[in-house]
mmCIF file of C-alpha atoms and ligand atoms in Angstrom:
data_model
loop_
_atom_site.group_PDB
_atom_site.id
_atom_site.type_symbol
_atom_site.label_atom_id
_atom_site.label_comp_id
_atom_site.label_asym_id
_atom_site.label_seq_id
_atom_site.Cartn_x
_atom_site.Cartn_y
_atom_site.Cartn_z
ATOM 1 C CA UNK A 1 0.000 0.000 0.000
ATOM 2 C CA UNK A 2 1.305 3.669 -0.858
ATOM 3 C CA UNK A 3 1.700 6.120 1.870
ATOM 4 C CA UNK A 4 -1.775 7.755 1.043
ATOM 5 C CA UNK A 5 -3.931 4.985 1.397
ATOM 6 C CA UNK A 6 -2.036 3.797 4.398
ATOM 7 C CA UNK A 7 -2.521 7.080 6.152
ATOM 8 C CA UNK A 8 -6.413 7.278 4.815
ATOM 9 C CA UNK A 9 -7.466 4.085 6.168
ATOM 10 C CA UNK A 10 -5.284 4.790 9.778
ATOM 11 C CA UNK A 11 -7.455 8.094 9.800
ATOM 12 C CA UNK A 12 -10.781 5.996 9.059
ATOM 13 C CA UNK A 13 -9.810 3.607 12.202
ATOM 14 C CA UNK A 14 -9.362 6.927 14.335
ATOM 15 C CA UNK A 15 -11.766 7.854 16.812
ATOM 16 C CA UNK A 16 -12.283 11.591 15.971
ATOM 17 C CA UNK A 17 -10.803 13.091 19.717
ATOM 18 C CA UNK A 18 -7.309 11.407 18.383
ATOM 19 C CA UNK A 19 -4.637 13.593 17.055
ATOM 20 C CA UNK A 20 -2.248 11.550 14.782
ATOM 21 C CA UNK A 21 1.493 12.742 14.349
ATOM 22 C CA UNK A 22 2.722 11.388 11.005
ATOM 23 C CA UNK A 23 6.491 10.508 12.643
ATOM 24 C CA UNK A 24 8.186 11.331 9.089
ATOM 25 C CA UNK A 25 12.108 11.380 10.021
ATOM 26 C CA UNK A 26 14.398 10.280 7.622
ATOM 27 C CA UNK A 27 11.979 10.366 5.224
ATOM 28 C CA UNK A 28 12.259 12.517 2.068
ATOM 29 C CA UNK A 29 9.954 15.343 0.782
ATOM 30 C CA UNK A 30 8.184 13.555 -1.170
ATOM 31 C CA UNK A 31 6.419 11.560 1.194
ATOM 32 C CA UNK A 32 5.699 14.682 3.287
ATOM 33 C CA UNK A 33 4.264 15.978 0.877
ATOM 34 C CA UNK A 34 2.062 12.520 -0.287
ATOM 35 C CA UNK A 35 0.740 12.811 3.251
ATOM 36 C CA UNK A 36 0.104 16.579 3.352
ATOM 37 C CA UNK A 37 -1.933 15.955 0.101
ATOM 38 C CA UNK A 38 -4.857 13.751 2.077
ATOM 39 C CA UNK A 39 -5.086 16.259 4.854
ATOM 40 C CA UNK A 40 -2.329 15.729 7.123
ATOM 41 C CA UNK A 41 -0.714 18.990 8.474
ATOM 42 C CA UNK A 42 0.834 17.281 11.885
ATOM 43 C CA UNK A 43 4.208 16.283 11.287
ATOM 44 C CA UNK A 44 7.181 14.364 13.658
ATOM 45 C CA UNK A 45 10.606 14.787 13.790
ATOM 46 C CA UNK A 46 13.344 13.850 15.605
ATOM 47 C CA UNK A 47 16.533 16.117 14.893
ATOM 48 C CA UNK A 48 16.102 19.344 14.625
ATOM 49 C CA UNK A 49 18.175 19.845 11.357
ATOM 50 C CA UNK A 50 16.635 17.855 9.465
ATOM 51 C CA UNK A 51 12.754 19.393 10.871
ATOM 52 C CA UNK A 52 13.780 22.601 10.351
ATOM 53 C CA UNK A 53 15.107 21.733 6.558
ATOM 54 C CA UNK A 54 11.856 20.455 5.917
ATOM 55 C CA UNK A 55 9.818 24.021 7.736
ATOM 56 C CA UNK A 56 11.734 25.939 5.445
ATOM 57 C CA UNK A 57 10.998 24.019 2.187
ATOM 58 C CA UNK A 58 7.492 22.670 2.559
ATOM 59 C CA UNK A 59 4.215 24.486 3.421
ATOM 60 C CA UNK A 60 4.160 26.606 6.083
ATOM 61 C CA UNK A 61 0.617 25.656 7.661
ATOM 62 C CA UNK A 62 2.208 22.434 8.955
ATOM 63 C CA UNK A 63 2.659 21.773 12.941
ATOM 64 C CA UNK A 64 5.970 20.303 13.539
ATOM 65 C CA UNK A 65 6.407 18.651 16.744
ATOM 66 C CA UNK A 66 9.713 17.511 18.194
ATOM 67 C CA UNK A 67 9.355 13.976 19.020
ATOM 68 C CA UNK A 68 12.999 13.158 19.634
ATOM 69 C CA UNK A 69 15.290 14.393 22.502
ATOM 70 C CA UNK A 70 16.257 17.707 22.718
ATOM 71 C CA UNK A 71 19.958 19.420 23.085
ATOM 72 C CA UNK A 72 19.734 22.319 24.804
ATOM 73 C CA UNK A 73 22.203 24.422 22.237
ATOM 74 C CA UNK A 74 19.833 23.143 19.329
ATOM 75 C CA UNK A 75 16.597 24.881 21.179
ATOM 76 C CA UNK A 76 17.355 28.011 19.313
ATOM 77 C CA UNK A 77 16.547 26.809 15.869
ATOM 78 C CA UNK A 78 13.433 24.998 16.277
ATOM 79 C CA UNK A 79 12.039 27.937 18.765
ATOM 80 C CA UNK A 80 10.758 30.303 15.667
ATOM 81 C CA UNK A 81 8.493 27.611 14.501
ATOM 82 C CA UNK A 82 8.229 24.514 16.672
ATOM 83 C CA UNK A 83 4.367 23.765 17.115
ATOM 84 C CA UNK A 84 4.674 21.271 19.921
ATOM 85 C CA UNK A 85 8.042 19.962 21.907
ATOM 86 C CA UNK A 86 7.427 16.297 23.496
ATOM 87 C CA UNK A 87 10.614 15.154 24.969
ATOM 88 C CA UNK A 88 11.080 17.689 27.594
ATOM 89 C CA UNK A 89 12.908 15.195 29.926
ATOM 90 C CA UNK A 90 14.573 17.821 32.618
ATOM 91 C CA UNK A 91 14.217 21.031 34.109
ATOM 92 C CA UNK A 92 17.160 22.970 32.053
ATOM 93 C CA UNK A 93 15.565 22.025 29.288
ATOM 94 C CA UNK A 94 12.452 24.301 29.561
ATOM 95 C CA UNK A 95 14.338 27.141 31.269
ATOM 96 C CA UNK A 96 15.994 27.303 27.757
ATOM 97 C CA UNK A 97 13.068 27.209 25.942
ATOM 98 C CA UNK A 98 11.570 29.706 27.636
ATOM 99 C CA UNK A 99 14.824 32.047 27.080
ATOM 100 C CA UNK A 100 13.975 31.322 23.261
ATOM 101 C CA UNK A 101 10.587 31.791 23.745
ATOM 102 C CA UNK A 102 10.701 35.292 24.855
ATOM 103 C CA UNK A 103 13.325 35.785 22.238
ATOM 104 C CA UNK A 104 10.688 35.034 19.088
ATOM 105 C CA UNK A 105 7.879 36.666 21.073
ATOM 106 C CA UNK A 106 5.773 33.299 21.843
ATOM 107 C CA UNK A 107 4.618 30.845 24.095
ATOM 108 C CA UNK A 108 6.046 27.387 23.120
ATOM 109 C CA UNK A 109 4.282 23.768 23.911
ATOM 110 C CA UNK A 110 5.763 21.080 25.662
ATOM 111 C CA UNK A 111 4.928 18.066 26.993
ATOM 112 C CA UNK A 112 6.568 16.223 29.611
ATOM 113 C CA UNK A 113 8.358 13.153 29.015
ATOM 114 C CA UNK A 114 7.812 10.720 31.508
ATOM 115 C CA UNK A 115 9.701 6.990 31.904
ATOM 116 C CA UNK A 116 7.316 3.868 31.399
ATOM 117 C CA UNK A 117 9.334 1.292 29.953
ATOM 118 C CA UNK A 118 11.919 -0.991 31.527
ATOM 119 C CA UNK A 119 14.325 -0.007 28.983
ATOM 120 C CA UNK A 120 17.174 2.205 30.775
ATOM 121 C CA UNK A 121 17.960 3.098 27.388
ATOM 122 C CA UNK A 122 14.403 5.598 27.316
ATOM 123 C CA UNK A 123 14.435 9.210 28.485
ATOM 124 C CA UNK A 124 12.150 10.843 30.753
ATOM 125 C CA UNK A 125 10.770 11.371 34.470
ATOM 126 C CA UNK A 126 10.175 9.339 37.295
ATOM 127 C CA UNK A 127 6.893 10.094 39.528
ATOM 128 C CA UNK A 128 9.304 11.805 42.313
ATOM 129 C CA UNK A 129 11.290 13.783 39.261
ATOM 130 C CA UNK A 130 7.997 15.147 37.856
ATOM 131 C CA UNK A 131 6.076 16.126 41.373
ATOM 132 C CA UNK A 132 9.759 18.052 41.983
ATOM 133 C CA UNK A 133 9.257 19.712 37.796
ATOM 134 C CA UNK A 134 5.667 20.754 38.811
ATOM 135 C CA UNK A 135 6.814 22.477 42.203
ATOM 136 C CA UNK A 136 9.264 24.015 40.644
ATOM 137 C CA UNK A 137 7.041 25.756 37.170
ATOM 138 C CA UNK A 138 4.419 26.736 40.430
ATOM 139 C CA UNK A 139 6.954 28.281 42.344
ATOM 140 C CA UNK A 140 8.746 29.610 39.472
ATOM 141 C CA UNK A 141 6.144 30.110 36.348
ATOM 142 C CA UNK A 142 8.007 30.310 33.035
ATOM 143 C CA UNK A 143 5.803 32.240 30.711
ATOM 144 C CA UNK A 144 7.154 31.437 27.491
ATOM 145 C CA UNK A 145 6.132 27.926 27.787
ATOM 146 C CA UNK A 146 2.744 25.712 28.123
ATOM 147 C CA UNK A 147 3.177 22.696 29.454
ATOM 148 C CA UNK A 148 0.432 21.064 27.542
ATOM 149 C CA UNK A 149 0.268 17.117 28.888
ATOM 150 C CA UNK A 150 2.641 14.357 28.967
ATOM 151 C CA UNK A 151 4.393 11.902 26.913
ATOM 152 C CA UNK A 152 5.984 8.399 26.825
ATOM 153 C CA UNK A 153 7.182 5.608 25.192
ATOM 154 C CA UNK A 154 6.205 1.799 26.147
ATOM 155 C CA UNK A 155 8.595 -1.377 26.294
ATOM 156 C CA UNK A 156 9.644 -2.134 22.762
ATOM 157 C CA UNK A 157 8.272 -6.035 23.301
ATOM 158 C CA UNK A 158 5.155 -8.047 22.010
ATOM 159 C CA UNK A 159 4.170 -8.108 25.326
ATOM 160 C CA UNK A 160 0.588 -6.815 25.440
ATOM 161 C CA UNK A 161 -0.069 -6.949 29.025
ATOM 162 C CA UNK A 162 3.143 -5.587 29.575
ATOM 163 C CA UNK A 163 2.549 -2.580 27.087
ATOM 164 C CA UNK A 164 -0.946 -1.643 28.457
ATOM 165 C CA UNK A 165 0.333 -1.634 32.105
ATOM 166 C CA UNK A 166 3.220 0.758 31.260
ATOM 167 C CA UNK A 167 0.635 3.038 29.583
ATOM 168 C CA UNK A 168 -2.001 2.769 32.455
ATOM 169 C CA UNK A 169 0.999 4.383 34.761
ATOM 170 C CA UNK A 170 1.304 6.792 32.212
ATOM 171 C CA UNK A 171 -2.293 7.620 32.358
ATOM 172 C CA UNK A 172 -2.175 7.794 36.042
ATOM 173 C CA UNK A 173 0.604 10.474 35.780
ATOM 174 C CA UNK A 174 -1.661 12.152 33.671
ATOM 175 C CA UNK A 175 -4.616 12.139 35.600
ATOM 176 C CA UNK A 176 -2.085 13.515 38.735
ATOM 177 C CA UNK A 177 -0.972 16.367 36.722
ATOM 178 C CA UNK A 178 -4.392 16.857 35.843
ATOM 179 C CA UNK A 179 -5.164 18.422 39.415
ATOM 180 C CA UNK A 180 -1.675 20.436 39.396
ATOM 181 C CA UNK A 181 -1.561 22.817 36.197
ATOM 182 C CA UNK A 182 -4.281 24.228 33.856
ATOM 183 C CA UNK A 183 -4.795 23.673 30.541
ATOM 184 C CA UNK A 184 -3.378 19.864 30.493
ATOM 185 C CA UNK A 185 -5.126 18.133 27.660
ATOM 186 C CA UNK A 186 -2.742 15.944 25.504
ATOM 187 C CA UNK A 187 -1.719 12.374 26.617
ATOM 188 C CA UNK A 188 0.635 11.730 23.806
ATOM 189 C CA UNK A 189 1.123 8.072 23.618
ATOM 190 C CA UNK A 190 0.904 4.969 21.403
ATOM 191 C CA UNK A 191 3.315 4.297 17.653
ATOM 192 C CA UNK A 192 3.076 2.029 14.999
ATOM 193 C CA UNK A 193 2.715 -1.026 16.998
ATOM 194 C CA UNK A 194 0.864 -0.224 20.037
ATOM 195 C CA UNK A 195 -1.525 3.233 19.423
ATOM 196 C CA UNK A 196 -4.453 0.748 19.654
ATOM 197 C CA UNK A 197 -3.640 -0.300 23.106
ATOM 198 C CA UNK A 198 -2.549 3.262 23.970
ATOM 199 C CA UNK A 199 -6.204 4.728 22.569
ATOM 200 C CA UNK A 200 -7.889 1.813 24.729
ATOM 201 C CA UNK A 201 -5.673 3.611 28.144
ATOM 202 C CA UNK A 202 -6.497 7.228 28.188
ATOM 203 C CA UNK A 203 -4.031 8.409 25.051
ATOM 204 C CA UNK A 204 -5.374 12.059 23.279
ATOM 205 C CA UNK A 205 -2.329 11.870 20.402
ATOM 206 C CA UNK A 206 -0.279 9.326 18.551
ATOM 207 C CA UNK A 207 2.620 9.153 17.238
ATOM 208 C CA UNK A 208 3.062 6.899 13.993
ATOM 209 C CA UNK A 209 5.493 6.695 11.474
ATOM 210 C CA UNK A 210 6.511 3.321 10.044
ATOM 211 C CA UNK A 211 2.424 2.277 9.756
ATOM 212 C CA UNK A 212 2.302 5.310 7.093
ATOM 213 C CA UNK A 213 5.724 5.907 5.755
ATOM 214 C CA UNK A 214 6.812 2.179 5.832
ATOM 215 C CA UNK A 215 10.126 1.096 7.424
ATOM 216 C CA UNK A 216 12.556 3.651 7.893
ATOM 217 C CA UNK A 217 16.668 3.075 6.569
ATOM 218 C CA UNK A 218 18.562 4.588 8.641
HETATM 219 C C1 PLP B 301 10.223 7.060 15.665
HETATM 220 C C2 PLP B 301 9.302 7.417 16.760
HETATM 221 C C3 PLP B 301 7.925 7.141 16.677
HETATM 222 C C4 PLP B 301 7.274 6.414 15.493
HETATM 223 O O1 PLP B 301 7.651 5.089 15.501
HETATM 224 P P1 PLP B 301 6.896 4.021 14.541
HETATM 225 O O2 PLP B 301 7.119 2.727 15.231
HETATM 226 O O3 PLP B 301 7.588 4.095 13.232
HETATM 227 O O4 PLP B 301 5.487 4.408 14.458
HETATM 228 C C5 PLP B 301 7.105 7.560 17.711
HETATM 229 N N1 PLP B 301 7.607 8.191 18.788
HETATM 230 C C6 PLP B 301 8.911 8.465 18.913
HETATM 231 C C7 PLP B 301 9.383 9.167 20.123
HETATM 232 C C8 PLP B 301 9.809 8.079 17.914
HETATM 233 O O5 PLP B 301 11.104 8.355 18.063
#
């Protein structure tokens, strides 16, 4: 199947509260712009090079949203345009994108990257890591950010059970942080080979690349 009917009948199988992030890195134009073409203006990306690249050169009505992790020096160059950031995975990390925030005159998104999986290999909180982030944005409000939900990644495994329990924690975090900020509305959770699990648990966005673009060559 080409990339738009592969993308049309993922959208079909959607329920309509579900935002889908078409995970497109390493991919070329092209297929961008295949995807674009049936509607899709939420894009992926995981190095900020090669997202910004593809801002400059393909339509400008596109959300791009930094799914990989996130150097502090590199904030600068997504900052002008980055739609959503989900890998914020410590507190330096949002202090600087608040600095570049203010510096392009906006308010940028982020989501919180929490760790679910028994992989040490995964970035992100711990419970005790994120109660200390949330003290610390009430004490000290950064207003050139919006922390907008959380995010996470689940066991790479065919595991089911396994899967759905890491994303039930995750929903739990979610429901906690819920009762501590305003304005938290995205769970982002669930890619190619578990978003129907992660829509069963609580999740408001996916994240899917290979389904779509077919297996990436790195
Ligand atoms: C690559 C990537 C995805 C998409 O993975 P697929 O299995 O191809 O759907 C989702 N989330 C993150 C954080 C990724 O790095």
């Amino acid at each position: 199947m080409g990339i738009k009917q592969q993308l049309k009948s993922l959208k079909a199988e959607l329920p309509e509260n579900i935002s889908l992030v078409a995970v497109s890195k390493t991919k070329p134009y092209i297929d961008l712009e295949h995807a674009y073409e049936c509607g899709q203006r939420i894009f992926g990306e995981n190095k900020i090079q090669e997202m910004t690249l593809k801002w400059e050169s393909l339509p400008k009505d596109i959300q791009w949203h930094m799914i990989g992790h996130v150097q502090t020096n590199k904030v600068k160059y997504m900052a002008p345009y980055v739609s959503l950031i989900h890998g914020i995975d410590r507190h330096k990390l949002l202090k600087e994108i608040n600095k570049q925030g203010a510096k392009n005159n906006r308010v940028i998104e982020c989501l919180l990257q929490m760790h679910i999986a028994q992989e040490e290999t995964k970035f992100g909180f711990n419970l005790e890591e994120l109660k200390e982030v949330v003290n610390e944005l009430k004490i000290n409000p950064l207003p050139n950010i919006k922390i907008k939900g959380l995010m996470g990644m689940a066991t790479f495994t065919e595991n089911k059970d396994q899967i759905r329990k890491e994303f039930k924690i995750l929903k739990q975090y979610f429901d906690w942080i819920q009762t501590q900020l305003t304005e938290i509305t995205e769970l982002s959770m669930g890619m190619s080979g578990d978003y129907s699990i992660a829509i069963e648990e609580g999740s408001t966005m996916i994240r899917v690349g290979s389904k779509i673009f077919g297996k990436r060559n790195y």
